[in-house]
Amino acid sequence: MPSPMNVRSMRPDELDAAVSVWRAANVARGAPHGAGRTARIRTKLSASDALPFVALRPRVVGMALAEPGRLDDGAGEPDPSLLHISMVFVHPAAQRTGVGLPLLLHVLEGARPLGYQRASVWTSSENTPARELYKRAGMTLTGKTTPLRSSLALQYESPTGAQPACPPLVG
């Protein structure tokens, strides 16, 4: 049985651990990234408008990043009603142990007090585990797609604060 988990906002001293989770998850799915991409992820997680989160058991085993959404599918002006979830990653050793759903629900539940009315996320049509996670969190397909190198990206969206019940989290 997995140890108890705490999900909360990421602290600055957890940046390296969150990036390590991101890197390990990408390597495990066959999509390793170089130093340049890793530096961009560090910058995104540290941005003043970033909403980074971590799942701890007791070390960081999951990470998520949400950012203010933009109109025109990210190309336009800021949309104050939309929170964009730009990444959700779980360390490979902790995948399928109950980390992803509480992490994602924490992001969604924290969005409404910040004034966001809905949240969206894009994922590859081939990323079945992510698609199942978003469905379990109460997110639905919007019908919007965009081409990727070898598949399509699908958009999921949900009203904030209206997610399925999840066991209470510490912290």
CSV table of C-alpha atoms in Angstrom, one decimal:
chain,number,residue,atom,x,y,z
A,1,MET,CA,0.0,0.0,0.0
A,2,PRO,CA,1.4,3.4,-0.9
A,3,SER,CA,2.4,5.8,1.9
A,4,PRO,CA,0.1,8.8,2.6
A,5,MET,CA,0.4,11.6,0.2
A,6,ASN,CA,0.4,15.4,0.5
A,7,VAL,CA,-0.6,17.6,-2.4
A,8,ARG,CA,0.1,21.3,-2.2
A,9,SER,CA,1.7,24.3,-4.0
A,10,MET,CA,5.3,23.8,-4.9
A,11,ARG,CA,7.9,25.6,-2.8
A,12,PRO,CA,10.9,27.2,-4.5
A,13,ASP,CA,13.2,24.6,-2.9
A,14,GLU,CA,11.3,21.8,-4.6
A,15,LEU,CA,11.9,23.1,-8.1
A,16,ASP,CA,14.7,20.6,-8.8
A,17,ALA,CA,12.6,17.7,-7.6
A,18,ALA,CA,9.7,18.8,-9.7
A,19,VAL,CA,11.9,19.1,-12.8
A,20,SER,CA,13.3,15.6,-12.0
A,21,VAL,CA,9.8,14.1,-12.0
A,22,TRP,CA,9.1,15.8,-15.3
A,23,ARG,CA,12.3,14.5,-16.8
A,24,ALA,CA,11.9,10.9,-15.5
A,25,ALA,CA,8.3,10.7,-16.8
A,26,ASN,CA,9.3,12.0,-20.2
A,27,VAL,CA,12.2,9.5,-20.4
A,28,ALA,CA,9.9,6.7,-19.4
A,29,ARG,CA,7.5,7.5,-22.2
A,30,GLY,CA,10.3,7.7,-24.8
A,31,ALA,CA,10.3,11.5,-25.1
A,32,PRO,CA,13.6,12.7,-23.4
A,33,HIS,CA,14.4,16.4,-23.7
A,34,GLY,CA,17.6,18.2,-23.8
A,35,ALA,CA,19.1,21.0,-21.7
A,36,GLY,CA,17.2,23.8,-23.6
A,37,ARG,CA,13.8,22.3,-23.0
A,38,THR,CA,14.6,21.5,-19.4
A,39,ALA,CA,15.7,25.1,-18.8
A,40,ARG,CA,12.3,26.3,-20.3
A,41,ILE,CA,10.4,24.0,-17.9
A,42,ARG,CA,12.4,25.5,-15.0
A,43,THR,CA,11.5,29.0,-16.2
A,44,LYS,CA,7.8,28.1,-16.6
A,45,LEU,CA,7.6,26.6,-13.1
A,46,SER,CA,9.3,29.7,-11.6
A,47,ALA,CA,7.3,32.3,-13.5
A,48,SER,CA,5.4,34.9,-11.5
A,49,ASP,CA,2.0,33.8,-12.8
A,50,ALA,CA,2.7,30.1,-12.6
A,51,LEU,CA,0.7,27.9,-10.3
A,52,PRO,CA,3.0,24.9,-9.7
A,53,PHE,CA,1.9,22.0,-7.5
A,54,VAL,CA,3.6,18.9,-6.1
A,55,ALA,CA,2.5,15.5,-4.7
A,56,LEU,CA,4.7,14.3,-1.9
A,57,ARG,CA,5.1,10.7,-0.5
A,58,PRO,CA,7.2,12.1,1.4
A,59,ARG,CA,9.5,13.1,-1.5
A,60,VAL,CA,8.1,14.7,-4.7
A,61,VAL,CA,6.4,12.0,-6.8
A,62,GLY,CA,4.2,14.2,-8.9
A,63,MET,CA,4.1,17.7,-10.3
A,64,ALA,CA,1.6,19.9,-12.1
A,65,LEU,CA,1.7,23.4,-13.6
A,66,ALA,CA,-1.3,25.6,-14.3
A,67,GLU,CA,-1.1,29.0,-15.9
A,68,PRO,CA,-3.5,31.8,-16.8
A,69,GLY,CA,-5.4,30.8,-19.9
A,70,ARG,CA,-5.5,32.8,-23.1
A,71,LEU,CA,-8.1,33.4,-25.8
A,72,ASP,CA,-7.8,31.8,-29.2
A,73,ASP,CA,-6.5,28.5,-27.8
A,74,GLY,CA,-3.5,30.2,-26.2
A,75,ALA,CA,-2.6,32.6,-29.0
A,76,GLY,CA,-4.6,35.6,-27.8
A,77,GLU,CA,-5.0,37.9,-24.9
A,78,PRO,CA,-5.4,36.6,-21.4
A,79,ASP,CA,-8.8,35.0,-20.5
A,80,PRO,CA,-9.4,35.7,-16.8
A,81,SER,CA,-12.0,33.0,-16.7
A,82,LEU,CA,-9.7,30.2,-17.9
A,83,LEU,CA,-6.9,28.3,-16.1
A,84,HIS,CA,-4.7,26.4,-18.5
A,85,ILE,CA,-3.1,23.2,-17.1
A,86,SER,CA,0.1,22.9,-19.0
A,87,MET,CA,1.5,19.8,-17.4
A,88,VAL,CA,0.8,16.9,-15.1
A,89,PHE,CA,3.5,14.4,-14.5
A,90,VAL,CA,4.0,11.5,-12.1
A,91,HIS,CA,7.4,9.8,-11.5
A,92,PRO,CA,7.3,6.4,-13.2
A,93,ALA,CA,7.9,4.6,-9.9
A,94,ALA,CA,4.7,6.2,-8.6
A,95,GLN,CA,2.5,5.9,-11.6
A,96,ARG,CA,-0.7,3.9,-11.1
A,97,THR,CA,-0.5,4.3,-7.3
A,98,GLY,CA,-3.1,7.1,-6.9
A,99,VAL,CA,-1.0,10.2,-7.4
A,100,GLY,CA,-2.3,11.7,-10.6
A,101,LEU,CA,-6.0,12.2,-9.7
A,102,PRO,CA,-5.5,13.9,-6.3
A,103,LEU,CA,-2.9,16.1,-7.9
A,104,LEU,CA,-5.1,17.1,-10.8
A,105,LEU,CA,-8.1,17.6,-8.5
A,106,HIS,CA,-6.0,19.8,-6.2
A,107,VAL,CA,-5.3,22.1,-9.2
A,108,LEU,CA,-8.9,22.2,-10.3
A,109,GLU,CA,-10.2,22.8,-6.7
A,110,GLY,CA,-7.7,25.6,-6.2
A,111,ALA,CA,-8.7,27.4,-9.4
A,112,ARG,CA,-12.2,28.8,-8.4
A,113,PRO,CA,-10.9,30.8,-5.3
A,114,LEU,CA,-8.5,32.5,-7.7
A,115,GLY,CA,-11.4,33.6,-10.0
A,116,TYR,CA,-11.1,30.9,-12.7
A,117,GLN,CA,-14.4,29.5,-13.9
A,118,ARG,CA,-13.0,26.7,-16.0
A,119,ALA,CA,-9.8,24.8,-16.6
A,120,SER,CA,-8.5,23.3,-19.8
A,121,VAL,CA,-5.7,20.9,-20.8
A,122,TRP,CA,-4.4,19.5,-24.1
A,123,THR,CA,-3.1,16.0,-24.5
A,124,SER,CA,-2.1,13.6,-27.3
A,125,SER,CA,-4.9,11.4,-28.6
A,126,GLU,CA,-2.4,8.5,-28.1
A,127,ASN,CA,-1.8,9.3,-24.4
A,128,THR,CA,-4.5,6.9,-23.0
A,129,PRO,CA,-3.4,7.2,-19.3
A,130,ALA,CA,-3.7,11.0,-19.4
A,131,ARG,CA,-7.0,10.9,-21.2
A,132,GLU,CA,-8.4,8.5,-18.6
A,133,LEU,CA,-7.1,10.7,-15.8
A,134,TYR,CA,-8.8,13.8,-17.2
A,135,LYS,CA,-12.1,11.9,-17.6
A,136,ARG,CA,-11.9,10.6,-14.0
A,137,ALA,CA,-11.4,14.2,-12.9
A,138,GLY,CA,-14.7,15.2,-14.6
A,139,MET,CA,-13.1,16.9,-17.6
A,140,THR,CA,-14.7,16.5,-21.0
A,141,LEU,CA,-13.5,16.7,-24.6
A,142,THR,CA,-14.3,20.1,-26.1
A,143,GLY,CA,-14.0,18.8,-29.7
A,144,LYS,CA,-11.0,21.0,-30.4
A,145,THR,CA,-7.9,19.3,-31.8
A,146,THR,CA,-4.6,20.4,-33.1
A,147,PRO,CA,-2.0,18.3,-35.1
A,148,LEU,CA,1.1,17.0,-33.4
A,149,ARG,CA,4.0,15.3,-35.1
A,150,SER,CA,2.5,11.8,-35.1
A,151,SER,CA,-1.0,12.3,-33.7
A,152,LEU,CA,-3.6,14.8,-32.6
A,153,ALA,CA,-3.8,16.9,-29.5
A,154,LEU,CA,-7.2,16.9,-27.8
A,155,GLN,CA,-8.5,19.5,-25.5
A,156,TYR,CA,-10.3,18.7,-22.3
A,157,GLU,CA,-12.2,21.3,-20.2
A,158,SER,CA,-14.0,21.4,-16.9
A,159,PRO,CA,-15.7,24.0,-14.8
A,160,THR,CA,-13.6,24.7,-11.7
A,161,GLY,CA,-14.6,23.5,-8.3
A,162,ALA,CA,-17.1,20.9,-9.7
A,163,GLN,CA,-14.9,17.7,-9.7
A,164,PRO,CA,-15.7,14.2,-8.5
A,165,ALA,CA,-15.1,13.5,-4.8
A,166,CYS,CA,-11.6,12.4,-4.0
A,167,PRO,CA,-10.2,11.2,-0.6
A,168,PRO,CA,-9.1,14.0,1.6
A,169,LEU,CA,-5.4,15.1,1.3
A,170,VAL,CA,-3.0,16.1,3.9
A,171,GLY,CA,-1.9,19.7,3.9
